Amino acid sequence: MNRKAAMSLTFVLAMSTVMLSGCAGSTPAGSAGTEPETVVDVTETPSGDPAGIETEETVQARDDEPAGTDGQAETEAADGSAEAEETGSETMTEDDPLQTAFPLSDGITIPELKMNDLNVPSGTAFEYVRDMGVGFNLGNTFDAYNDDSLGDEMSTETYWQHDRTTQEMIHYLHEYGFDSIRIPVSWHNHVNGDYVISKAWLDRVNEVVDWAIAEDMHVIINIHHDNHLVDECLYPDREHLDQSLKYVTAIWSQLSDRFREYDDSLIFESMNEPRLVGHDNEWWIDPDNADCVEAIGCINELNQAFVDVVRQSGGNNETRYLMVPGYDASIDGATHKDFVMPTDPADPSDDRSNGHVLISIHGYTPYQFALEYPGTDHFDPASADSTRDLDSYMNKLYTTFVKNGVPVVIGEYGSRDKNGNLQDRVSFTAYYVRMARGRGMACLLWDNNAWTGDGELFGVFNRKDPEKSNFDVLAAIMTYKD
């Protein structure tokens, strides 16, 4: 089937309904003492793909690639509750069925989710995040880093996955419904001793940024895999803070200069998952551990330095939207009592709802399903055992940030393929996107273009042949993007 046919194909889905209560174990204030009721309608799909597309077809085996997700391993079994007011819910009947414009595999269904949207503050920042919608991570590409066996720095683009990014790929991503793209970039292996970025590397990143902006997408660039104790990059402890500030300032000074006049479609993100690499608490933050507390303080300073250098560069950078993470970019790091959002010279009133600094969160939740291996390969949106951690996670983000006027961008989420558990991944993705969007948050899928082997298989968009993408997961995303 060609692209246009795949996009235009619409299935009318028969429905069966399963009722369950909403976010388990929490009672939001201001909602008559009950959690918003959640209804999951598990649909039946017409058998077969009339076009013969097998959406689980993959590119050739890539046993030599890391196929990772940056090692994200945060678990967010938080106990936050959401203050909810019903602002409207869907009503689906057999005369008004759930529909998808994507072909689904045999037996795969998109769950119908009826949830109350929660109140989202008004403000330009929240409008901006709403427009960011659902997004895609160009993972394992510009964030890859080389070893001594690579003679050409430009070959790192295909070192962790084998497909060079093309303008056609970016066009497909937008045509398939993605509103935003995050382009993770590592810089430490593309700078000289004075931290001057290679012109060839910066030009190449700039080229892909331009392709995405030409598609009217929101674009995020960042400092990605530059958090370590080698190459004099960044490391968030006091011993290395001066060095870290020097590195962050140098990189963002150059990026700010290069993209000064770009409009608000382009977003800068200070760092990716800043953490104590190699520490016992690298991925599992202990709120009382002295090293973790020290790291959080250093991250605060690094985020502030980032904001300051961008704002001082002038042009549209004076008010550009910026994203900042806490420790690990995890919910525990961002909600730690010592984490503070940076002061923004562009917004002296510190009114985040109308401001220009957004909190960046990553959430592979529930961890046992989304990332841990073997963990569990099962996710049932009608079971509190499956949804409990995700409900708690989303509600804590809402009560801590959104409700208090701080916009949230979930910069990474996703679930790895575990022995072909496609229906579970589809159900998880639909539930995740619906929860995030109903709480006023943008969310960007992590995709590392990994399809086969025994690594972290997060491939959804097939870069080699977009018409062989995982349309089932794409359908789950796009069904609940609005």
Short mmCIF file of C-alpha atoms in Angstrom, two decimals:
data_model
loop_
_atom_site.label_atom_id
_atom_site.label_comp_id
_atom_site.label_asym_id
_atom_site.label_seq_id
_atom_site.Cartn_x
_atom_site.Cartn_y
_atom_site.Cartn_z
CA MET A 1 0.00 0.00 0.00
CA ASN A 2 1.33 3.47 -0.77
CA ARG A 3 1.54 6.22 1.82
CA LYS A 4 -1.59 8.09 0.79
CA ALA A 5 -3.64 4.92 0.81
CA ALA A 6 -2.39 4.01 4.25
CA MET A 7 -3.23 7.45 5.57
CA SER A 8 -6.70 7.52 4.09
CA LEU A 9 -7.76 4.02 5.13
CA THR A 10 -10.33 4.24 7.94
CA PHE A 11 -11.59 1.33 9.94
CA VAL A 12 -15.00 1.41 11.60
CA LEU A 13 -14.41 -0.47 14.81
CA ALA A 14 -17.00 -2.51 16.67
CA MET A 15 -16.92 -1.92 20.42
CA SER A 16 -17.28 -3.72 23.68
CA THR A 17 -17.08 -1.82 26.94
CA VAL A 18 -15.23 -2.50 30.14
CA MET A 19 -15.74 -0.22 33.15
CA LEU A 20 -13.15 0.51 35.77
CA SER A 21 -12.47 3.20 38.31
CA GLY A 22 -9.90 5.88 37.63
CA CYS A 23 -6.50 6.46 39.18
CA ALA A 24 -6.28 3.84 41.87
CA GLY A 25 -5.80 4.75 45.47
CA SER A 26 -6.08 8.52 45.20
CA THR A 27 -8.87 10.89 46.10
CA PRO A 28 -8.50 14.31 44.52
CA ALA A 29 -9.60 17.39 46.33
CA GLY A 30 -12.44 19.35 44.82
CA SER A 31 -14.03 16.42 42.99
CA ALA A 32 -16.70 15.27 45.45
CA GLY A 33 -14.22 12.87 47.04
CA THR A 34 -13.88 10.60 44.03
CA GLU A 35 -11.29 10.05 41.36
CA PRO A 36 -12.53 10.87 37.82
CA GLU A 37 -14.10 7.73 36.45
CA THR A 38 -12.23 6.09 33.62
CA VAL A 39 -14.00 4.00 31.00
CA VAL A 40 -12.01 1.74 28.72
CA ASP A 41 -13.78 0.47 25.63
CA VAL A 42 -11.84 -2.39 24.12
CA THR A 43 -12.61 -2.39 20.43
CA GLU A 44 -12.67 -5.22 17.98
CA THR A 45 -10.76 -4.74 14.76
CA PRO A 46 -11.77 -6.04 11.35
CA SER A 47 -9.64 -9.07 10.65
CA GLY A 48 -6.73 -8.66 8.34
CA ASP A 49 -5.07 -5.76 6.67
CA PRO A 50 -6.71 -5.44 3.25
CA ALA A 51 -3.53 -4.00 1.86
CA GLY A 52 -1.40 -6.85 3.13
CA ILE A 53 0.88 -4.63 5.21
CA GLU A 54 2.55 -6.49 8.03
CA THR A 55 3.24 -3.73 10.55
CA GLU A 56 5.75 -5.85 12.46
CA GLU A 57 8.08 -6.16 9.48
CA THR A 58 11.47 -4.84 10.42
CA VAL A 59 14.65 -3.63 8.89
CA GLN A 60 17.59 -5.98 8.76
CA ALA A 61 19.12 -7.24 11.99
CA ARG A 62 21.43 -4.76 13.70
CA ASP A 63 23.26 -6.82 16.23
CA ASP A 64 26.13 -4.37 16.48
CA GLU A 65 24.12 -1.39 17.71
CA PRO A 66 23.63 -0.37 21.32
CA ALA A 67 19.88 0.08 20.70
CA GLY A 68 19.49 1.91 23.98
CA THR A 69 17.25 4.57 25.45
CA ASP A 70 20.04 6.37 27.31
CA GLY A 71 19.62 3.85 30.12
CA GLN A 72 16.57 5.60 31.50
CA ALA A 73 15.43 3.61 34.47
CA GLU A 74 13.35 5.85 36.60
CA THR A 75 10.34 4.37 38.36
CA GLU A 76 7.64 6.67 39.52
CA ALA A 77 5.43 4.91 42.03
CA ALA A 78 4.43 8.27 43.45
CA ASP A 79 1.47 8.83 45.69
CA GLY A 80 0.34 12.12 44.17
CA SER A 81 -3.33 12.72 43.60
CA ALA A 82 -5.00 14.94 41.06
CA GLU A 83 -7.40 17.72 41.80
CA ALA A 84 -9.87 17.17 39.03
CA GLU A 85 -12.88 18.84 37.58
CA GLU A 86 -14.83 17.34 34.73
CA THR A 87 -14.26 19.50 31.69
CA GLY A 88 -15.84 17.16 29.22
CA SER A 89 -15.71 13.51 28.36
CA GLU A 90 -16.12 11.53 25.20
CA THR A 91 -19.30 9.66 24.49
CA MET A 92 -18.94 6.81 22.04
CA THR A 93 -21.83 4.74 20.75
CA GLU A 94 -22.17 2.13 18.07
CA ASP A 95 -23.33 4.91 15.76
CA ASP A 96 -20.24 7.00 16.59
CA PRO A 97 -17.36 4.52 16.73
CA LEU A 98 -13.72 5.11 17.50
CA GLN A 99 -11.83 5.45 14.25
CA THR A 100 -8.24 5.37 13.11
CA ALA A 101 -6.69 6.41 9.82
CA PHE A 102 -3.99 3.73 10.11
CA PRO A 103 -4.15 0.08 9.11
CA LEU A 104 -4.14 -2.23 12.13
CA SER A 105 -2.65 -5.70 12.33
CA ASP A 106 -4.86 -8.76 12.69
CA GLY A 107 -6.48 -8.85 16.12
CA ILE A 108 -5.06 -5.54 17.32
CA THR A 109 -7.49 -3.07 18.90
CA ILE A 110 -7.23 0.52 20.06
CA PRO A 111 -8.84 0.76 23.51
CA GLU A 112 -11.53 3.35 23.80
CA LEU A 113 -10.71 5.50 26.81
CA LYS A 114 -13.23 7.81 28.38
CA MET A 115 -11.53 10.04 30.92
CA ASN A 116 -12.31 13.39 32.40
CA ASP A 117 -9.86 16.08 31.34
CA LEU A 118 -8.40 17.92 34.30
CA ASN A 119 -8.41 21.69 34.63
CA VAL A 120 -5.35 23.22 32.96
CA PRO A 121 -4.40 26.81 33.80
CA SER A 122 -4.79 29.42 31.13
CA GLY A 123 -1.67 31.12 29.84
CA THR A 124 0.52 31.39 26.79
CA ALA A 125 2.95 28.73 28.00
CA PHE A 126 0.17 26.18 28.38
CA GLU A 127 -1.14 27.07 24.94
CA TYR A 128 2.34 26.51 23.57
CA VAL A 129 2.65 23.09 25.21
CA ARG A 130 -0.80 22.14 23.96
CA ASP A 131 0.35 22.96 20.42
CA MET A 132 3.45 20.79 20.91
CA GLY A 133 0.98 17.93 21.05
CA VAL A 134 2.57 14.54 20.44
CA GLY A 135 6.15 14.23 19.35
CA PHE A 136 8.93 11.92 18.20
CA ASN A 137 12.53 11.47 19.33
CA LEU A 138 15.14 11.03 16.61
CA GLY A 139 16.95 8.69 18.96
CA ASN A 140 20.34 6.97 18.59
CA THR A 141 21.27 9.36 15.80
CA PHE A 142 22.94 12.68 16.60
CA ASP A 143 23.22 11.60 20.23
CA ALA A 144 25.48 8.67 19.35
CA TYR A 145 29.14 8.98 20.16
CA ASN A 146 32.12 7.36 18.55
CA ASP A 147 35.01 5.24 19.71
CA ASP A 148 38.57 5.24 18.43
CA SER A 149 37.64 2.98 15.51
CA LEU A 150 35.67 5.74 13.78
CA GLY A 151 37.80 7.99 11.64
CA ASP A 152 35.05 10.32 10.42
CA GLU A 153 33.05 12.26 13.00
CA MET A 154 30.05 12.39 10.67
CA SER A 155 29.76 8.60 10.72
CA THR A 156 28.41 8.76 14.27
CA GLU A 157 24.98 9.59 12.83
CA THR A 158 24.66 5.96 11.71
CA TYR A 159 26.84 4.34 14.36
CA TRP A 160 24.02 3.30 16.70
CA GLN A 161 21.43 2.83 13.95
CA HIS A 162 21.97 2.48 10.24
CA ASP A 163 19.74 5.04 8.57
CA ARG A 164 20.89 8.52 7.72
CA THR A 165 18.15 11.08 8.36
CA THR A 166 16.52 12.44 5.22
CA GLN A 167 14.10 15.23 4.51
CA GLU A 168 11.59 12.61 3.39
CA MET A 169 11.71 10.97 6.83
CA ILE A 170 10.86 14.24 8.52
CA HIS A 171 8.02 14.79 6.06
CA TYR A 172 6.60 11.35 6.83
CA LEU A 173 6.76 12.02 10.58
CA HIS A 174 4.69 15.16 10.20
CA GLU A 175 2.31 13.55 7.73
CA TYR A 176 1.75 10.68 10.14
CA GLY A 177 0.61 13.19 12.77
CA PHE A 178 3.59 14.18 14.91
CA ASP A 179 3.52 17.82 15.98
CA SER A 180 7.00 17.95 17.53
CA ILE A 181 10.40 16.37 17.09
CA ARG A 182 13.17 16.18 19.65
CA ILE A 183 16.64 15.93 18.15
CA PRO A 184 19.01 14.68 20.87
CA VAL A 185 22.57 15.83 20.15
CA SER A 186 25.89 14.89 21.73
CA TRP A 187 28.57 17.53 21.25
CA HIS A 188 31.63 16.38 23.22
CA ASN A 189 32.90 14.23 20.34
CA HIS A 190 32.49 17.12 17.88
CA VAL A 191 34.42 19.91 19.63
CA ASN A 192 38.05 20.91 19.81
CA GLY A 193 40.03 21.63 22.95
CA ASP A 194 38.39 25.03 23.28
CA TYR A 195 34.90 23.53 22.93
CA VAL A 196 34.41 24.97 19.46
CA ILE A 197 31.83 22.82 17.71
CA SER A 198 32.80 21.29 14.38
CA LYS A 199 31.26 23.28 11.54
CA ALA A 200 30.36 20.11 9.64
CA TRP A 201 28.53 18.65 12.63
CA LEU A 202 26.67 21.84 13.50
CA ASP A 203 25.71 22.37 9.87
CA ARG A 204 24.31 18.84 9.70
CA VAL A 205 22.22 19.29 12.85
CA ASN A 206 21.06 22.65 11.50
CA GLU A 207 19.98 20.99 8.24
CA VAL A 208 17.68 18.54 10.02
CA VAL A 209 16.31 21.32 12.26
CA ASP A 210 15.42 23.28 9.12
CA TRP A 211 13.64 20.30 7.57
CA ALA A 212 11.46 19.92 10.65
CA ILE A 213 10.67 23.62 10.87
CA ALA A 214 9.73 23.59 7.19
CA GLU A 215 7.11 20.98 8.16
CA ASP A 216 5.72 23.39 10.79
CA MET A 217 6.88 21.15 13.61
CA HIS A 218 8.13 22.20 17.01
CA VAL A 219 11.81 21.24 17.28
CA ILE A 220 13.84 20.55 20.44
CA ILE A 221 17.63 20.42 20.50
CA ASN A 222 19.70 19.75 23.58
CA ILE A 223 22.96 18.66 25.17
CA HIS A 224 22.53 14.88 25.34
CA HIS A 225 25.24 12.28 26.10
CA ASP A 226 27.79 14.77 27.44
CA ASN A 227 27.31 13.85 31.11
CA HIS A 228 30.38 11.90 32.23
CA LEU A 229 33.80 12.18 33.84
CA VAL A 230 35.77 11.95 30.60
CA ASP A 231 36.42 14.56 27.92
CA GLU A 232 35.92 17.39 30.45
CA CYS A 233 32.21 17.73 29.78
CA LEU A 234 29.62 18.07 32.53
CA TYR A 235 29.18 16.18 35.78
CA PRO A 236 26.83 17.52 38.45
CA ASP A 237 28.92 17.50 41.61
CA ARG A 238 30.82 20.28 43.35
CA GLU A 239 34.22 18.93 42.38
CA HIS A 240 33.37 19.28 38.68
CA LEU A 241 30.93 22.18 38.79
CA ASP A 242 33.29 24.84 37.40
CA GLN A 243 34.18 22.55 34.51
CA SER A 244 30.51 21.73 33.94
CA LEU A 245 29.51 25.39 33.89
CA LYS A 246 32.29 26.11 31.43
CA TYR A 247 31.12 23.33 29.12
CA VAL A 248 27.42 24.15 29.25
CA THR A 249 28.11 27.84 28.71
CA ALA A 250 30.42 27.17 25.76
CA ILE A 251 28.01 24.87 23.95
CA TRP A 252 24.94 27.02 24.49
CA SER A 253 26.76 30.21 23.55
CA GLN A 254 27.46 28.74 20.12
CA LEU A 255 23.99 27.24 19.66
CA SER A 256 22.37 30.48 20.77
CA ASP A 257 24.42 32.40 18.26
CA ARG A 258 23.63 29.98 15.43
CA PHE A 259 19.87 29.90 16.03
CA ARG A 260 19.36 33.41 17.43
CA GLU A 261 16.78 34.52 14.86
CA TYR A 262 14.82 31.27 14.61
CA ASP A 263 11.20 31.67 15.67
CA ASP A 264 9.46 29.98 18.58
CA SER A 265 9.19 26.71 16.68
CA LEU A 266 12.69 25.95 17.98
CA ILE A 267 13.08 25.01 21.65
CA PHE A 268 16.33 24.69 23.59
CA GLU A 269 16.64 22.00 26.29
CA SER A 270 19.54 22.51 28.69
CA MET A 271 20.64 18.91 29.34
CA ASN A 272 19.49 15.33 29.04
CA GLU A 273 19.01 13.42 32.30
CA PRO A 274 21.79 15.09 34.34
CA ARG A 275 22.98 12.63 36.96
CA LEU A 276 25.93 11.13 38.84
CA VAL A 277 27.06 8.65 36.21
CA GLY A 278 28.59 5.56 37.82
CA HIS A 279 27.19 6.38 41.27
CA ASP A 280 25.02 3.90 43.18
CA ASN A 281 22.24 6.45 42.81
CA GLU A 282 22.81 7.20 39.14
CA TRP A 283 19.28 6.13 38.24
CA TRP A 284 17.54 5.72 41.58
CA ILE A 285 17.65 9.01 43.42
CA ASP A 286 17.75 8.88 47.21
CA PRO A 287 16.20 12.15 48.43
CA ASP A 288 18.29 12.06 51.62
CA ASN A 289 21.61 11.00 50.13
CA ALA A 290 24.17 13.80 50.46
CA ASP A 291 25.61 13.16 47.00
CA CYS A 292 22.15 13.33 45.41
CA VAL A 293 21.31 16.54 47.25
CA GLU A 294 24.63 18.05 46.13
CA ALA A 295 23.93 16.99 42.53
CA ILE A 296 20.50 18.62 42.60
CA GLY A 297 22.08 21.89 43.70
CA CYS A 298 24.59 21.68 40.86
CA ILE A 299 21.85 20.94 38.35
CA ASN A 300 20.04 24.06 39.56
CA GLU A 301 23.16 26.11 38.81
CA LEU A 302 23.67 24.51 35.41
CA ASN A 303 20.05 25.17 34.42
CA GLN A 304 20.39 28.78 35.53
CA ALA A 305 23.62 29.21 33.55
CA PHE A 306 21.85 27.80 30.50
CA VAL A 307 18.95 30.26 30.80
CA ASP A 308 21.30 33.18 31.35
CA VAL A 309 23.54 32.49 28.36
CA VAL A 310 20.59 31.97 26.02
CA ARG A 311 18.82 35.13 27.12
CA GLN A 312 21.99 37.23 26.89
CA SER A 313 22.52 36.20 23.26
CA GLY A 314 19.68 38.45 22.09
CA GLY A 315 17.41 38.13 19.09
CA ASN A 316 14.51 35.76 19.53
CA ASN A 317 16.50 33.99 22.24
CA GLU A 318 15.36 36.72 24.61
CA THR A 319 12.00 34.99 24.83
CA ARG A 320 12.60 31.56 23.29
CA TYR A 321 10.90 28.65 25.05
CA LEU A 322 13.39 26.66 27.10
CA MET A 323 13.19 23.25 28.79
CA VAL A 324 15.03 22.28 31.98
CA PRO A 325 15.19 18.89 33.77
CA GLY A 326 15.78 17.85 37.34
CA TYR A 327 18.01 14.96 38.39
CA ASP A 328 17.74 12.18 35.75
CA ALA A 329 14.90 14.19 34.19
CA SER A 330 12.84 11.99 36.52
CA ILE A 331 9.75 12.93 38.45
CA ASP A 332 11.59 12.28 41.71
CA GLY A 333 14.36 14.67 40.68
CA ALA A 334 11.95 17.40 39.63
CA THR A 335 9.78 17.09 42.73
CA HIS A 336 12.69 16.99 45.20
CA LYS A 337 12.41 19.82 47.72
CA ASP A 338 15.80 21.24 46.70
CA PHE A 339 15.12 21.41 42.98
CA VAL A 340 14.24 24.91 41.77
CA MET A 341 13.21 26.21 38.40
CA PRO A 342 15.67 28.81 37.08
CA THR A 343 14.92 32.49 37.22
CA ASP A 344 14.15 33.80 33.75
CA PRO A 345 15.09 37.41 32.90
CA ALA A 346 12.34 37.31 30.26
CA ASP A 347 9.69 36.71 32.93
CA PRO A 348 10.53 38.75 36.03
CA SER A 349 7.12 38.05 37.57
CA ASP A 350 7.95 34.33 37.61
CA ASP A 351 4.51 33.60 36.21
CA ARG A 352 5.26 30.23 34.65
CA SER A 353 1.84 29.93 33.01
CA ASN A 354 2.71 32.91 30.83
CA GLY A 355 6.45 32.32 30.99
CA HIS A 356 9.00 30.74 28.72
CA VAL A 357 10.62 27.99 30.80
CA LEU A 358 9.09 24.51 30.77
CA ILE A 359 9.88 21.54 33.00
CA SER A 360 11.33 18.54 31.13
CA ILE A 361 10.35 15.09 32.42
CA HIS A 362 11.12 11.58 31.17
CA GLY A 363 8.86 8.72 32.15
CA TYR A 364 9.19 5.07 31.19
CA THR A 365 6.36 4.20 33.54
CA PRO A 366 5.42 1.60 34.68
CA TYR A 367 9.10 0.71 34.56
CA GLN A 368 8.51 -3.03 34.83
CA PHE A 369 6.52 -2.93 31.58
CA ALA A 370 8.02 -0.05 29.64
CA LEU A 371 11.75 -0.57 30.11
CA GLU A 372 12.78 -3.34 32.50
CA TYR A 373 13.69 -6.67 30.95
CA PRO A 374 12.27 -9.19 31.37
CA GLY A 375 9.96 -7.35 33.76
CA THR A 376 6.43 -7.85 32.53
CA ASP A 377 5.18 -7.85 28.95
CA HIS A 378 1.55 -7.26 29.94
CA PHE A 379 -0.42 -4.01 30.14
CA ASP A 380 -4.19 -4.00 30.53
CA PRO A 381 -5.84 -0.55 30.65
CA ALA A 382 -8.82 -2.13 32.41
CA SER A 383 -6.68 -3.38 35.30
CA ALA A 384 -5.52 -1.22 38.20
CA ASP A 385 -2.55 -3.57 38.59
CA SER A 386 -1.33 -2.34 35.18
CA THR A 387 -2.27 1.33 35.46
CA ARG A 388 -1.61 2.13 39.13
CA ASP A 389 1.96 3.44 38.73
CA LEU A 390 1.13 5.39 35.59
CA ASP A 391 -1.97 6.93 37.18
CA SER A 392 0.08 8.01 40.18
CA TYR A 393 2.86 9.35 38.00
CA MET A 394 0.56 11.46 35.83
CA ASN A 395 -1.38 12.77 38.82
CA LYS A 396 1.79 13.77 40.63
CA LEU A 397 2.97 15.71 37.60
CA TYR A 398 -0.39 17.40 37.45
CA THR A 399 -0.66 18.32 41.13
CA THR A 400 2.97 19.39 41.50
CA PHE A 401 3.41 21.33 38.29
CA VAL A 402 0.43 21.80 35.98
CA LYS A 403 -2.07 22.73 38.67
CA ASN A 404 0.45 25.23 40.04
CA GLY A 405 1.01 26.91 36.70
CA VAL A 406 4.19 25.13 35.53
CA PRO A 407 3.88 23.58 32.03
CA VAL A 408 5.23 20.05 31.58
CA VAL A 409 6.80 18.42 28.53
CA ILE A 410 7.32 14.66 28.77
CA GLY A 411 10.37 14.56 26.54
CA GLU A 412 10.66 10.77 26.47
CA TYR A 413 8.25 7.89 26.96
CA GLY A 414 7.69 4.57 25.27
CA SER A 415 7.67 0.82 25.72
CA ARG A 416 10.07 -1.71 24.31
CA ASP A 417 8.97 -4.71 22.29
CA LYS A 418 9.01 -7.78 24.51
CA ASN A 419 8.67 -10.85 22.32
CA GLY A 420 5.94 -9.37 20.15
CA ASN A 421 3.61 -8.01 22.86
CA LEU A 422 2.08 -5.64 20.33
CA GLN A 423 -1.42 -5.36 21.80
CA ASP A 424 0.00 -4.51 25.22
CA ARG A 425 2.22 -1.80 23.73
CA VAL A 426 -0.73 -0.37 21.82
CA SER A 427 -2.90 -0.32 24.94
CA PHE A 428 -0.12 1.25 27.01
CA THR A 429 0.59 3.92 24.41
CA ALA A 430 -3.07 4.89 24.08
CA TYR A 431 -3.43 5.12 27.86
CA TYR A 432 -0.22 7.10 28.30
CA VAL A 433 -1.03 9.67 25.62
CA ARG A 434 -4.62 10.09 26.77
CA MET A 435 -3.52 10.67 30.39
CA ALA A 436 -0.83 13.17 29.42
CA ARG A 437 -2.94 15.14 26.99
CA GLY A 438 -5.88 15.23 29.40
CA ARG A 439 -3.58 16.88 31.93
CA GLY A 440 -2.27 19.53 29.58
CA MET A 441 1.12 17.94 28.88
CA ALA A 442 2.96 17.33 25.61
CA CYS A 443 4.61 13.92 25.22
CA LEU A 444 7.32 12.73 22.83
CA LEU A 445 7.83 9.08 21.93
CA TRP A 446 11.33 7.64 22.31
CA ASP A 447 12.28 5.83 19.10
CA ASN A 448 15.77 4.43 18.66
CA ASN A 449 15.09 2.76 15.29
CA ALA A 450 15.82 -0.65 16.85
CA TRP A 451 13.63 -3.49 15.62
CA THR A 452 15.42 -6.81 15.98
CA GLY A 453 17.91 -8.48 18.29
CA ASP A 454 17.96 -8.62 22.07
CA GLY A 455 18.39 -4.93 22.89
CA GLU A 456 15.88 -2.23 23.77
CA LEU A 457 13.53 -2.42 20.80
CA PHE A 458 11.79 0.94 20.71
CA GLY A 459 11.37 1.18 16.95
CA VAL A 460 7.97 2.52 15.83
CA PHE A 461 8.68 4.70 12.80
CA ASN A 462 10.54 2.68 10.17
CA ARG A 463 13.18 5.06 8.87
CA LYS A 464 14.30 2.76 6.09
CA ASP A 465 10.75 2.33 4.78
CA PRO A 466 8.16 4.52 6.54
CA GLU A 467 5.33 2.56 4.91
CA LYS A 468 6.42 -0.43 7.05
CA SER A 469 6.20 1.50 10.32
CA ASN A 470 4.41 0.13 13.35
CA PHE A 471 1.03 1.60 12.42
CA ASP A 472 -0.63 0.01 15.44
CA VAL A 473 1.37 2.10 17.91
CA LEU A 474 1.08 5.14 15.66
CA ALA A 475 -2.69 4.69 15.63
CA ALA A 476 -2.73 4.58 19.44
CA ILE A 477 -0.82 7.86 19.61
CA MET A 478 -2.84 9.72 17.03
CA THR A 479 -6.18 8.51 18.33
CA TYR A 480 -5.57 10.40 21.59
CA LYS A 481 -3.35 13.29 20.57
CA ASP A 482 -6.22 15.84 20.77
#
